[in-house]
Amino acid sequence: MEILSANLLDLNALRKLEKESFDRDAWPLIDLLAVLTFSEVIRLKAVKDNRMIGFIAGDPHPRDGWGWIATIAVDPNFRRRGVGTALLHACEKQLGVPKARLTVRLSNQGAIHLYEREGYATIDVWKAYYTDGEDAMVMEKTL
């Protein structure tokens, strides 16, 4: 597996990965275009056998002292193999800020365990954050 920069040529692979990973929470096309083209966004892909198996986007906010992990997705066939951890570490290194934040569904125990293992702690809960009304846990890590 390699971690590489992602770009607009990865749009179709990213759309497929988002649908497979998030279903109802998959980003719309306009958001995917933005994450693949906005200059300040860190966008990385995990590739195996010339296929995107993971993706992460980070949005640094240096004046605020933190950056958002905007999305992280791993192909369901490659979960629990270190892909998400590798993407998270690579993105954190490139954020260039003292802290990283992210949101996660309260029901996504697999992701929550990953984030806690990697040093993230809950700092807030956003009520009814997701379109179906589920709450989001806001987590933060000192880098």
mmCIF file of N, CA and C in Angstrom:
data_model
loop_
_atom_site.group_PDB
_atom_site.id
_atom_site.type_symbol
_atom_site.label_atom_id
_atom_site.label_comp_id
_atom_site.label_asym_id
_atom_site.label_seq_id
_atom_site.Cartn_x
_atom_site.Cartn_y
_atom_site.Cartn_z
ATOM 1 N N MET A 1 0.844 -1.176 0.000
ATOM 2 C CA MET A 1 0.000 0.000 0.000
ATOM 3 C C MET A 1 0.889 1.239 0.000
ATOM 4 N N GLU A 2 0.448 2.233 -0.769
ATOM 5 C CA GLU A 2 1.139 3.513 -0.814
ATOM 6 C C GLU A 2 0.162 4.617 -0.400
ATOM 7 N N ILE A 3 0.682 5.664 0.240
ATOM 8 C CA ILE A 3 -0.095 6.865 0.535
ATOM 9 C C ILE A 3 0.400 7.935 -0.428
ATOM 10 N N LEU A 4 -0.499 8.433 -1.267
ATOM 11 C CA LEU A 4 -0.159 9.408 -2.300
ATOM 12 C C LEU A 4 -1.096 10.602 -2.221
ATOM 13 N N SER A 5 -0.693 11.702 -2.830
ATOM 14 C CA SER A 5 -1.589 12.853 -2.947
ATOM 15 C C SER A 5 -2.726 12.510 -3.894
ATOM 16 N N ALA A 6 -3.899 12.985 -3.566
ATOM 17 C CA ALA A 6 -5.065 12.782 -4.433
ATOM 18 C C ALA A 6 -5.330 14.066 -5.210
ATOM 19 N N ASN A 7 -5.997 13.924 -6.352
ATOM 20 C CA ASN A 7 -6.329 15.095 -7.166
ATOM 21 C C ASN A 7 -7.634 14.838 -7.921
ATOM 22 N N LEU A 8 -7.996 15.762 -8.766
ATOM 23 C CA LEU A 8 -9.271 15.693 -9.478
ATOM 24 C C LEU A 8 -9.422 14.424 -10.319
ATOM 25 N N LEU A 9 -8.318 13.847 -10.759
ATOM 26 C CA LEU A 9 -8.387 12.610 -11.534
ATOM 27 C C LEU A 9 -8.896 11.436 -10.699
ATOM 28 N N ASP A 10 -8.937 11.610 -9.378
ATOM 29 C CA ASP A 10 -9.417 10.565 -8.477
ATOM 30 C C ASP A 10 -10.910 10.686 -8.171
ATOM 31 N N LEU A 11 -11.603 11.593 -8.836
ATOM 32 C CA LEU A 11 -13.003 11.863 -8.514
ATOM 33 C C LEU A 11 -13.882 10.611 -8.567
ATOM 34 N N ASN A 12 -13.824 9.860 -9.640
ATOM 35 C CA ASN A 12 -14.705 8.688 -9.756
ATOM 36 C C ASN A 12 -14.401 7.643 -8.692
ATOM 37 N N ALA A 13 -13.124 7.385 -8.441
ATOM 38 C CA ALA A 13 -12.751 6.423 -7.408
ATOM 39 C C ALA A 13 -13.198 6.903 -6.036
ATOM 40 N N LEU A 14 -13.092 8.208 -5.795
ATOM 41 C CA LEU A 14 -13.517 8.760 -4.506
ATOM 42 C C LEU A 14 -15.030 8.681 -4.337
ATOM 43 N N ARG A 15 -15.773 8.955 -5.391
ATOM 44 C CA ARG A 15 -17.247 8.838 -5.320
ATOM 45 C C ARG A 15 -17.652 7.415 -4.953
ATOM 46 N N LYS A 16 -17.013 6.446 -5.570
ATOM 47 C CA LYS A 16 -17.311 5.042 -5.289
ATOM 48 C C LYS A 16 -16.950 4.705 -3.835
ATOM 49 N N LEU A 17 -15.780 5.140 -3.394
ATOM 50 C CA LEU A 17 -15.334 4.868 -2.031
ATOM 51 C C LEU A 17 -16.264 5.515 -0.999
ATOM 52 N N GLU A 18 -16.691 6.736 -1.246
ATOM 53 C CA GLU A 18 -17.614 7.425 -0.335
ATOM 54 C C GLU A 18 -18.922 6.657 -0.204
ATOM 55 N N LYS A 19 -19.471 6.225 -1.331
ATOM 56 C CA LYS A 19 -20.738 5.475 -1.306
ATOM 57 C C LYS A 19 -20.589 4.165 -0.539
ATOM 58 N N GLU A 20 -19.492 3.446 -0.797
ATOM 59 C CA GLU A 20 -19.265 2.163 -0.126
ATOM 60 C C GLU A 20 -19.014 2.352 1.366
ATOM 61 N N SER A 21 -18.382 3.451 1.728
ATOM 62 C CA SER A 21 -17.998 3.680 3.116
ATOM 63 C C SER A 21 -19.099 4.310 3.951
ATOM 64 N N PHE A 22 -19.865 5.235 3.358
ATOM 65 C CA PHE A 22 -20.777 6.050 4.158
ATOM 66 C C PHE A 22 -22.244 5.944 3.769
ATOM 67 N N ASP A 23 -22.534 5.428 2.603
ATOM 68 C CA ASP A 23 -23.902 5.291 2.142
ATOM 69 C C ASP A 23 -24.669 6.597 2.332
ATOM 70 N N ARG A 24 -25.483 6.688 3.371
ATOM 71 C CA ARG A 24 -26.352 7.865 3.558
ATOM 72 C C ARG A 24 -25.578 9.146 3.874
ATOM 73 N N ASP A 25 -24.348 9.028 4.358
ATOM 74 C CA ASP A 25 -23.552 10.203 4.685
ATOM 75 C C ASP A 25 -22.545 10.568 3.598
ATOM 76 N N ALA A 26 -22.574 9.878 2.481
ATOM 77 C CA ALA A 26 -21.607 10.160 1.412
ATOM 78 C C ALA A 26 -21.740 11.605 0.961
ATOM 79 N N TRP A 27 -20.599 12.226 0.742
ATOM 80 C CA TRP A 27 -20.590 13.623 0.308
ATOM 81 C C TRP A 27 -21.175 13.750 -1.095
ATOM 82 N N PRO A 28 -21.903 14.837 -1.351
ATOM 83 C CA PRO A 28 -22.400 15.088 -2.707
ATOM 84 C C PRO A 28 -21.243 15.465 -3.641
ATOM 85 N N LEU A 29 -21.509 15.375 -4.928
ATOM 86 C CA LEU A 29 -20.499 15.642 -5.945
ATOM 87 C C LEU A 29 -19.804 16.986 -5.741
ATOM 88 N N ILE A 30 -20.541 18.033 -5.432
ATOM 89 C CA ILE A 30 -19.945 19.369 -5.283
ATOM 90 C C ILE A 30 -18.912 19.391 -4.161
ATOM 91 N N ASP A 31 -19.182 18.682 -3.069
ATOM 92 C CA ASP A 31 -18.221 18.627 -1.962
ATOM 93 C C ASP A 31 -16.986 17.824 -2.343
ATOM 94 N N LEU A 32 -17.172 16.770 -3.105
ATOM 95 C CA LEU A 32 -16.024 15.984 -3.557
ATOM 96 C C LEU A 32 -15.147 16.792 -4.506
ATOM 97 N N LEU A 33 -15.774 17.549 -5.384
ATOM 98 C CA LEU A 33 -15.013 18.433 -6.274
ATOM 99 C C LEU A 33 -14.218 19.445 -5.464
ATOM 100 N N ALA A 34 -14.850 20.010 -4.440
ATOM 101 C CA ALA A 34 -14.176 21.006 -3.608
ATOM 102 C C ALA A 34 -12.985 20.394 -2.872
ATOM 103 N N VAL A 35 -13.186 19.240 -2.261
ATOM 104 C CA VAL A 35 -12.104 18.639 -1.483
ATOM 105 C C VAL A 35 -10.932 18.237 -2.375
ATOM 106 N N LEU A 36 -11.195 17.964 -3.634
ATOM 107 C CA LEU A 36 -10.125 17.575 -4.556
ATOM 108 C C LEU A 36 -9.472 18.763 -5.264
ATOM 109 N N THR A 37 -10.019 19.967 -5.080
ATOM 110 C CA THR A 37 -9.459 21.120 -5.814
ATOM 111 C C THR A 37 -9.060 22.304 -4.943
ATOM 112 N N PHE A 38 -9.660 22.498 -3.774
ATOM 113 C CA PHE A 38 -9.296 23.649 -2.941
ATOM 114 C C PHE A 38 -7.834 23.542 -2.542
ATOM 115 N N SER A 39 -7.091 24.614 -2.752
ATOM 116 C CA SER A 39 -5.638 24.572 -2.589
ATOM 117 C C SER A 39 -5.180 24.292 -1.160
ATOM 118 N N GLU A 40 -5.914 24.735 -0.158
ATOM 119 C CA GLU A 40 -5.448 24.569 1.220
ATOM 120 C C GLU A 40 -5.752 23.184 1.806
ATOM 121 N N VAL A 41 -6.569 22.407 1.139
ATOM 122 C CA VAL A 41 -6.974 21.098 1.654
ATOM 123 C C VAL A 41 -5.871 20.055 1.425
ATOM 124 N N ILE A 42 -5.601 19.291 2.467
ATOM 125 C CA ILE A 42 -4.694 18.152 2.357
ATOM 126 C C ILE A 42 -5.546 16.967 1.924
ATOM 127 N N ARG A 43 -5.174 16.317 0.859
ATOM 128 C CA ARG A 43 -5.943 15.180 0.357
ATOM 129 C C ARG A 43 -4.980 14.055 -0.002
ATOM 130 N N LEU A 44 -5.204 12.942 0.651
ATOM 131 C CA LEU A 44 -4.328 11.795 0.470
ATOM 132 C C LEU A 44 -5.152 10.554 0.178
ATOM 133 N N LYS A 45 -4.584 9.670 -0.605
ATOM 134 C CA LYS A 45 -5.268 8.416 -0.923
ATOM 135 C C LYS A 45 -4.339 7.258 -0.594
ATOM 136 N N ALA A 46 -4.942 6.171 -0.169
ATOM 137 C CA ALA A 46 -4.225 4.908 0.005
ATOM 138 C C ALA A 46 -4.489 4.087 -1.247
ATOM 139 N N VAL A 47 -3.430 3.602 -1.850
ATOM 140 C CA VAL A 47 -3.545 2.869 -3.111
ATOM 141 C C VAL A 47 -2.896 1.492 -2.969
ATOM 142 N N LYS A 48 -3.597 0.496 -3.451
ATOM 143 C CA LYS A 48 -3.061 -0.872 -3.505
ATOM 144 C C LYS A 48 -3.449 -1.456 -4.854
ATOM 145 N N ASP A 49 -2.484 -1.977 -5.556
ATOM 146 C CA ASP A 49 -2.711 -2.554 -6.885
ATOM 147 C C ASP A 49 -3.421 -1.558 -7.803
ATOM 148 N N ASN A 50 -2.949 -0.326 -7.800
ATOM 149 C CA ASN A 50 -3.481 0.765 -8.638
ATOM 150 C C ASN A 50 -4.948 1.082 -8.352
ATOM 151 N N ARG A 51 -5.416 0.782 -7.149
ATOM 152 C CA ARG A 51 -6.809 1.025 -6.779
ATOM 153 C C ARG A 51 -6.868 1.823 -5.481
ATOM 154 N N MET A 52 -7.726 2.848 -5.442
ATOM 155 C CA MET A 52 -7.901 3.626 -4.219
ATOM 156 C C MET A 52 -8.649 2.770 -3.198
ATOM 157 N N ILE A 53 -8.001 2.534 -2.060
ATOM 158 C CA ILE A 53 -8.632 1.758 -0.992
ATOM 159 C C ILE A 53 -8.904 2.615 0.240
ATOM 160 N N GLY A 54 -8.468 3.871 0.202
ATOM 161 C CA GLY A 54 -8.713 4.770 1.319
ATOM 162 C C GLY A 54 -8.472 6.204 0.914
ATOM 163 N N PHE A 55 -9.064 7.113 1.673
ATOM 164 C CA PHE A 55 -8.948 8.544 1.380
ATOM 165 C C PHE A 55 -9.098 9.319 2.684
ATOM 166 N N ILE A 56 -8.353 10.415 2.781
ATOM 167 C CA ILE A 56 -8.490 11.331 3.913
ATOM 168 C C ILE A 56 -8.317 12.755 3.406
ATOM 169 N N ALA A 57 -9.054 13.668 4.012
ATOM 170 C CA ALA A 57 -8.901 15.091 3.708
ATOM 171 C C ALA A 57 -8.759 15.845 5.020
ATOM 172 N N GLY A 58 -7.808 16.757 5.051
ATOM 173 C CA GLY A 58 -7.590 17.597 6.221
ATOM 174 C C GLY A 58 -7.666 19.058 5.830
ATOM 175 N N ASP A 59 -8.235 19.854 6.724
ATOM 176 C CA ASP A 59 -8.427 21.279 6.482
ATOM 177 C C ASP A 59 -7.739 22.062 7.601
ATOM 178 N N PRO A 60 -6.494 22.534 7.375
ATOM 179 C CA PRO A 60 -5.773 23.242 8.435
ATOM 180 C C PRO A 60 -6.345 24.647 8.692
ATOM 181 N N HIS A 61 -6.390 25.009 9.960
ATOM 182 C CA HIS A 61 -6.796 26.352 10.391
ATOM 183 C C HIS A 61 -5.696 26.902 11.291
ATOM 184 N N PRO A 62 -4.559 27.318 10.700
ATOM 185 C CA PRO A 62 -3.400 27.699 11.512
ATOM 186 C C PRO A 62 -3.675 28.856 12.486
ATOM 187 N N ARG A 63 -4.501 29.800 12.101
ATOM 188 C CA ARG A 63 -4.786 30.921 13.013
ATOM 189 C C ARG A 63 -5.553 30.461 14.249
ATOM 190 N N ASP A 64 -6.307 29.372 14.108
ATOM 191 C CA ASP A 64 -7.067 28.840 15.235
ATOM 192 C C ASP A 64 -6.270 27.802 16.026
ATOM 193 N N GLY A 65 -5.161 27.335 15.459
ATOM 194 C CA GLY A 65 -4.322 26.363 16.144
ATOM 195 C C GLY A 65 -4.771 24.918 16.003
ATOM 196 N N TRP A 66 -5.664 24.660 15.063
ATOM 197 C CA TRP A 66 -6.135 23.291 14.855
ATOM 198 C C TRP A 66 -6.527 23.101 13.392
ATOM 199 N N GLY A 67 -6.709 21.838 13.037
ATOM 200 C CA GLY A 67 -7.178 21.486 11.704
ATOM 201 C C GLY A 67 -8.232 20.405 11.811
ATOM 202 N N TRP A 68 -9.113 20.371 10.823
ATOM 203 C CA TRP A 68 -10.178 19.362 10.782
ATOM 204 C C TRP A 68 -9.756 18.192 9.918
ATOM 205 N N ILE A 69 -9.978 17.003 10.416
ATOM 206 C CA ILE A 69 -9.965 15.819 9.566
ATOM 207 C C ILE A 69 -11.387 15.791 9.002
ATOM 208 N N ALA A 70 -11.532 16.256 7.777
ATOM 209 C CA ALA A 70 -12.861 16.464 7.193
ATOM 210 C C ALA A 70 -13.546 15.152 6.838
ATOM 211 N N THR A 71 -12.772 14.201 6.362
ATOM 212 C CA THR A 71 -13.311 12.881 6.026
ATOM 213 C C THR A 71 -12.178 11.873 6.006
ATOM 214 N N ILE A 72 -12.520 10.669 6.358
ATOM 215 C CA ILE A 72 -11.602 9.535 6.219
ATOM 216 C C ILE A 72 -12.462 8.332 5.858
ATOM 217 N N ALA A 73 -12.090 7.670 4.788
ATOM 218 C CA ALA A 73 -12.861 6.525 4.302
ATOM 219 C C ALA A 73 -11.898 5.401 3.929
ATOM 220 N N VAL A 74 -12.293 4.187 4.274
ATOM 221 C CA VAL A 74 -11.521 3.012 3.903
ATOM 222 C C VAL A 74 -12.478 1.999 3.282
ATOM 223 N N ASP A 75 -12.075 1.457 2.158
ATOM 224 C CA ASP A 75 -12.854 0.414 1.489
ATOM 225 C C ASP A 75 -13.185 -0.674 2.508
ATOM 226 N N PRO A 76 -14.463 -1.066 2.604
ATOM 227 C CA PRO A 76 -14.849 -2.090 3.584
ATOM 228 C C PRO A 76 -14.023 -3.378 3.501
ATOM 229 N N ASN A 77 -13.524 -3.723 2.334
ATOM 230 C CA ASN A 77 -12.712 -4.934 2.172
ATOM 231 C C ASN A 77 -11.301 -4.799 2.733
ATOM 232 N N PHE A 78 -10.903 -3.567 3.111
ATOM 233 C CA PHE A 78 -9.543 -3.323 3.598
ATOM 234 C C PHE A 78 -9.522 -2.748 5.012
ATOM 235 N N ARG A 79 -10.643 -2.772 5.694
ATOM 236 C CA ARG A 79 -10.694 -2.259 7.060
ATOM 237 C C ARG A 79 -9.974 -3.207 8.011
ATOM 238 N N ARG A 80 -9.521 -2.616 9.111
ATOM 239 C CA ARG A 80 -8.808 -3.349 10.171
ATOM 240 C C ARG A 80 -7.478 -3.924 9.676
ATOM 241 N N ARG A 81 -6.875 -3.214 8.726
ATOM 242 C CA ARG A 81 -5.566 -3.624 8.204
ATOM 243 C C ARG A 81 -4.551 -2.487 8.303
ATOM 244 N N GLY A 82 -4.901 -1.418 9.029
ATOM 245 C CA GLY A 82 -3.969 -0.311 9.211
ATOM 246 C C GLY A 82 -4.072 0.797 8.184
ATOM 247 N N VAL A 83 -4.993 0.683 7.246
ATOM 248 C CA VAL A 83 -5.129 1.707 6.198
ATOM 249 C C VAL A 83 -5.568 3.037 6.810
ATOM 250 N N GLY A 84 -6.607 3.002 7.634
ATOM 251 C CA GLY A 84 -7.102 4.225 8.266
ATOM 252 C C GLY A 84 -6.058 4.873 9.152
ATOM 253 N N THR A 85 -5.347 4.062 9.922
ATOM 254 C CA THR A 85 -4.295 4.582 10.799
ATOM 255 C C THR A 85 -3.193 5.242 9.985
ATOM 256 N N ALA A 86 -2.772 4.606 8.896
ATOM 257 C CA ALA A 86 -1.720 5.169 8.045
ATOM 258 C C ALA A 86 -2.164 6.494 7.433
ATOM 259 N N LEU A 87 -3.399 6.557 6.956
ATOM 260 C CA LEU A 87 -3.919 7.807 6.394
ATOM 261 C C LEU A 87 -3.990 8.894 7.459
ATOM 262 N N LEU A 88 -4.466 8.548 8.636
ATOM 263 C CA LEU A 88 -4.584 9.510 9.727
ATOM 264 C C LEU A 88 -3.217 10.082 10.085
ATOM 265 N N HIS A 89 -2.224 9.232 10.253
ATOM 266 C CA HIS A 89 -0.875 9.699 10.595
ATOM 267 C C HIS A 89 -0.304 10.612 9.507
ATOM 268 N N ALA A 90 -0.478 10.223 8.259
ATOM 269 C CA ALA A 90 0.062 11.026 7.148
ATOM 270 C C ALA A 90 -0.598 12.401 7.101
ATOM 271 N N CYS A 91 -1.903 12.446 7.295
ATOM 272 C CA CYS A 91 -2.612 13.722 7.256
ATOM 273 C C CYS A 91 -2.231 14.599 8.452
ATOM 274 N N GLU A 92 -2.157 14.004 9.638
ATOM 275 C CA GLU A 92 -1.781 14.764 10.835
ATOM 276 C C GLU A 92 -0.422 15.427 10.650
ATOM 277 N N LYS A 93 0.527 14.722 10.043
ATOM 278 C CA LYS A 93 1.870 15.274 9.811
ATOM 279 C C LYS A 93 1.824 16.496 8.905
ATOM 280 N N GLN A 94 0.912 16.484 7.945
ATOM 281 C CA GLN A 94 0.851 17.578 6.976
ATOM 282 C C GLN A 94 -0.009 18.755 7.428
ATOM 283 N N LEU A 95 -0.817 18.576 8.464
ATOM 284 C CA LEU A 95 -1.708 19.658 8.900
ATOM 285 C C LEU A 95 -0.941 20.904 9.333
ATOM 286 N N GLY A 96 0.211 20.725 9.992
ATOM 287 C CA GLY A 96 1.017 21.870 10.397
ATOM 288 C C GLY A 96 0.388 22.712 11.497
ATOM 289 N N VAL A 97 -0.424 22.103 12.328
ATOM 290 C CA VAL A 97 -1.092 22.799 13.437
ATOM 291 C C VAL A 97 -0.913 21.961 14.706
ATOM 292 N N PRO A 98 -1.115 22.575 15.897
ATOM 293 C CA PRO A 98 -0.894 21.813 17.135
ATOM 294 C C PRO A 98 -1.973 20.788 17.473
ATOM 295 N N LYS A 99 -3.175 20.945 16.929
ATOM 296 C CA LYS A 99 -4.264 20.036 17.278
ATOM 297 C C LYS A 99 -5.050 19.640 16.037
ATOM 298 N N ALA A 100 -5.623 18.433 16.098
ATOM 299 C CA ALA A 100 -6.502 17.965 15.027
ATOM 300 C C ALA A 100 -7.859 17.641 15.639
ATOM 301 N N ARG A 101 -8.913 17.940 14.893
ATOM 302 C CA ARG A 101 -10.278 17.645 15.328
ATOM 303 C C ARG A 101 -10.998 16.876 14.238
ATOM 304 N N LEU A 102 -12.026 16.138 14.664
ATOM 305 C CA LEU A 102 -12.853 15.401 13.716
ATOM 306 C C LEU A 102 -14.211 15.141 14.349
ATOM 307 N N THR A 103 -15.156 14.751 13.517
ATOM 308 C CA THR A 103 -16.463 14.329 14.007
ATOM 309 C C THR A 103 -16.695 12.889 13.589
ATOM 310 N N VAL A 104 -17.482 12.189 14.412
ATOM 311 C CA VAL A 104 -17.791 10.789 14.133
ATOM 312 C C VAL A 104 -19.175 10.487 14.698
ATOM 313 N N ARG A 105 -19.914 9.651 13.986
ATOM 314 C CA ARG A 105 -21.226 9.216 14.487
ATOM 315 C C ARG A 105 -21.047 8.496 15.820
ATOM 316 N N LEU A 106 -21.960 8.747 16.759
ATOM 317 C CA LEU A 106 -21.909 8.058 18.051
ATOM 318 C C LEU A 106 -22.023 6.549 17.900
ATOM 319 N N SER A 107 -22.680 6.095 16.840
ATOM 320 C CA SER A 107 -22.857 4.656 16.622
ATOM 321 C C SER A 107 -21.664 3.994 15.929
ATOM 322 N N ASN A 108 -20.702 4.771 15.467
ATOM 323 C CA ASN A 108 -19.570 4.213 14.718
ATOM 324 C C ASN A 108 -18.453 3.803 15.686
ATOM 325 N N GLN A 109 -18.705 2.725 16.404
ATOM 326 C CA GLN A 109 -17.772 2.290 17.441
ATOM 327 C C GLN A 109 -16.398 1.903 16.891
ATOM 328 N N GLY A 110 -16.354 1.345 15.707
ATOM 329 C CA GLY A 110 -15.067 0.984 15.112
ATOM 330 C C GLY A 110 -14.179 2.204 14.920
ATOM 331 N N ALA A 111 -14.752 3.261 14.364
ATOM 332 C CA ALA A 111 -13.986 4.493 14.151
ATOM 333 C C ALA A 111 -13.616 5.145 15.483
ATOM 334 N N ILE A 112 -14.547 5.155 16.421
ATOM 335 C CA ILE A 112 -14.274 5.765 17.730
ATOM 336 C C ILE A 112 -13.103 5.056 18.404
ATOM 337 N N HIS A 113 -13.073 3.733 18.348
ATOM 338 C CA HIS A 113 -11.958 2.980 18.950
ATOM 339 C C HIS A 113 -10.634 3.327 18.265
ATOM 340 N N LEU A 114 -10.661 3.454 16.943
ATOM 341 C CA LEU A 114 -9.457 3.852 16.213
ATOM 342 C C LEU A 114 -8.978 5.215 16.695
ATOM 343 N N TYR A 115 -9.872 6.178 16.748
ATOM 344 C CA TYR A 115 -9.482 7.532 17.138
ATOM 345 C C TYR A 115 -8.979 7.581 18.577
ATOM 346 N N GLU A 116 -9.648 6.882 19.472
ATOM 347 C CA GLU A 116 -9.187 6.855 20.868
ATOM 348 C C GLU A 116 -7.809 6.209 20.968
ATOM 349 N N ARG A 117 -7.603 5.127 20.250
ATOM 350 C CA ARG A 117 -6.299 4.459 20.241
ATOM 351 C C ARG A 117 -5.201 5.390 19.727
ATOM 352 N N GLU A 118 -5.571 6.284 18.818
ATOM 353 C CA GLU A 118 -4.606 7.205 18.234
ATOM 354 C C GLU A 118 -4.485 8.522 19.008
ATOM 355 N N GLY A 119 -5.135 8.599 20.163
ATOM 356 C CA GLY A 119 -4.941 9.753 21.036
ATOM 357 C C GLY A 119 -6.017 10.815 20.995
ATOM 358 N N TYR A 120 -7.097 10.572 20.290
ATOM 359 C CA TYR A 120 -8.200 11.535 20.244
ATOM 360 C C TYR A 120 -9.087 11.352 21.469
ATOM 361 N N ALA A 121 -9.608 12.470 21.966
ATOM 362 C CA ALA A 121 -10.522 12.448 23.103
ATOM 363 C C ALA A 121 -11.748 13.286 22.754
ATOM 364 N N THR A 122 -12.878 12.921 23.321
ATOM 365 C CA THR A 122 -14.130 13.634 23.080
ATOM 366 C C THR A 122 -14.086 15.017 23.742
ATOM 367 N N ILE A 123 -14.425 16.047 22.966
ATOM 368 C CA ILE A 123 -14.488 17.406 23.528
ATOM 369 C C ILE A 123 -15.894 17.996 23.457
ATOM 370 N N ASP A 124 -16.783 17.362 22.671
ATOM 371 C CA ASP A 124 -18.139 17.887 22.541
ATOM 372 C C ASP A 124 -19.014 16.832 21.851
ATOM 373 N N VAL A 125 -20.314 17.033 21.947
ATOM 374 C CA VAL A 125 -21.283 16.242 21.193
ATOM 375 C C VAL A 125 -22.205 17.228 20.499
ATOM 376 N N TRP A 126 -22.322 17.098 19.185
ATOM 377 C CA TRP A 126 -23.219 17.947 18.415
ATOM 378 C C TRP A 126 -24.506 17.178 18.196
ATOM 379 N N LYS A 127 -25.577 17.686 18.764
ATOM 380 C CA LYS A 127 -26.878 17.022 18.688
ATOM 381 C C LYS A 127 -27.431 17.066 17.265
ATOM 382 N N ALA A 128 -28.002 15.955 16.837
ATOM 383 C CA ALA A 128 -28.687 15.836 15.544
ATOM 384 C C ALA A 128 -27.843 16.370 14.384
ATOM 385 N N TYR A 129 -26.560 16.091 14.405
ATOM 386 C CA TYR A 129 -25.631 16.579 13.387
ATOM 387 C C TYR A 129 -25.883 15.942 12.021
ATOM 388 N N TYR A 130 -26.172 14.657 12.027
ATOM 389 C CA TYR A 130 -26.350 13.941 10.768
ATOM 390 C C TYR A 130 -27.788 14.059 10.272
ATOM 391 N N THR A 131 -27.981 13.872 8.978
ATOM 392 C CA THR A 131 -29.295 14.091 8.367
ATOM 393 C C THR A 131 -30.388 13.220 8.951
ATOM 394 N N ASP A 132 -30.023 12.063 9.507
ATOM 395 C CA ASP A 132 -31.025 11.193 10.117
ATOM 396 C C ASP A 132 -31.256 11.512 11.594
ATOM 397 N N GLY A 133 -30.608 12.572 12.085
ATOM 398 C CA GLY A 133 -30.818 13.001 13.461
ATOM 399 C C GLY A 133 -29.820 12.455 14.468
ATOM 400 N N GLU A 134 -28.916 11.572 14.035
ATOM 401 C CA GLU A 134 -27.927 11.027 14.979
ATOM 402 C C GLU A 134 -26.930 12.109 15.396
ATOM 403 N N ASP A 135 -26.479 12.013 16.641
ATOM 404 C CA ASP A 135 -25.499 12.952 17.175
ATOM 405 C C ASP A 135 -24.103 12.636 16.646
ATOM 406 N N ALA A 136 -23.250 13.658 16.662
ATOM 407 C CA ALA A 136 -21.848 13.497 16.296
ATOM 408 C C ALA A 136 -20.979 13.761 17.513
ATOM 409 N N MET A 137 -19.985 12.945 17.689
ATOM 410 C CA MET A 137 -18.979 13.163 18.710
ATOM 411 C C MET A 137 -17.866 13.989 18.073
ATOM 412 N N VAL A 138 -17.471 15.055 18.739
ATOM 413 C CA VAL A 138 -16.326 15.866 18.280
ATOM 414 C C VAL A 138 -15.122 15.428 19.105
ATOM 415 N N MET A 139 -14.071 15.047 18.412
ATOM 416 C CA MET A 139 -12.877 14.544 19.089
ATOM 417 C C MET A 139 -11.680 15.403 18.702
ATOM 418 N N GLU A 140 -10.712 15.461 19.603
ATOM 419 C CA GLU A 140 -9.530 16.296 19.390
ATOM 420 C C GLU A 140 -8.274 15.562 19.869
ATOM 421 N N LYS A 141 -7.184 15.849 19.189
ATOM 422 C CA LYS A 141 -5.883 15.267 19.545
ATOM 423 C C LYS A 141 -4.830 16.355 19.495
ATOM 424 N N THR A 142 -3.967 16.365 20.477
ATOM 425 C CA THR A 142 -2.788 17.232 20.426
ATOM 426 C C THR A 142 -1.738 16.515 19.608
ATOM 427 N N LEU A 143 -1.244 17.202 18.588
ATOM 428 C CA LEU A 143 -0.277 16.571 17.671
ATOM 429 C C LEU A 143 1.155 16.776 18.154
#
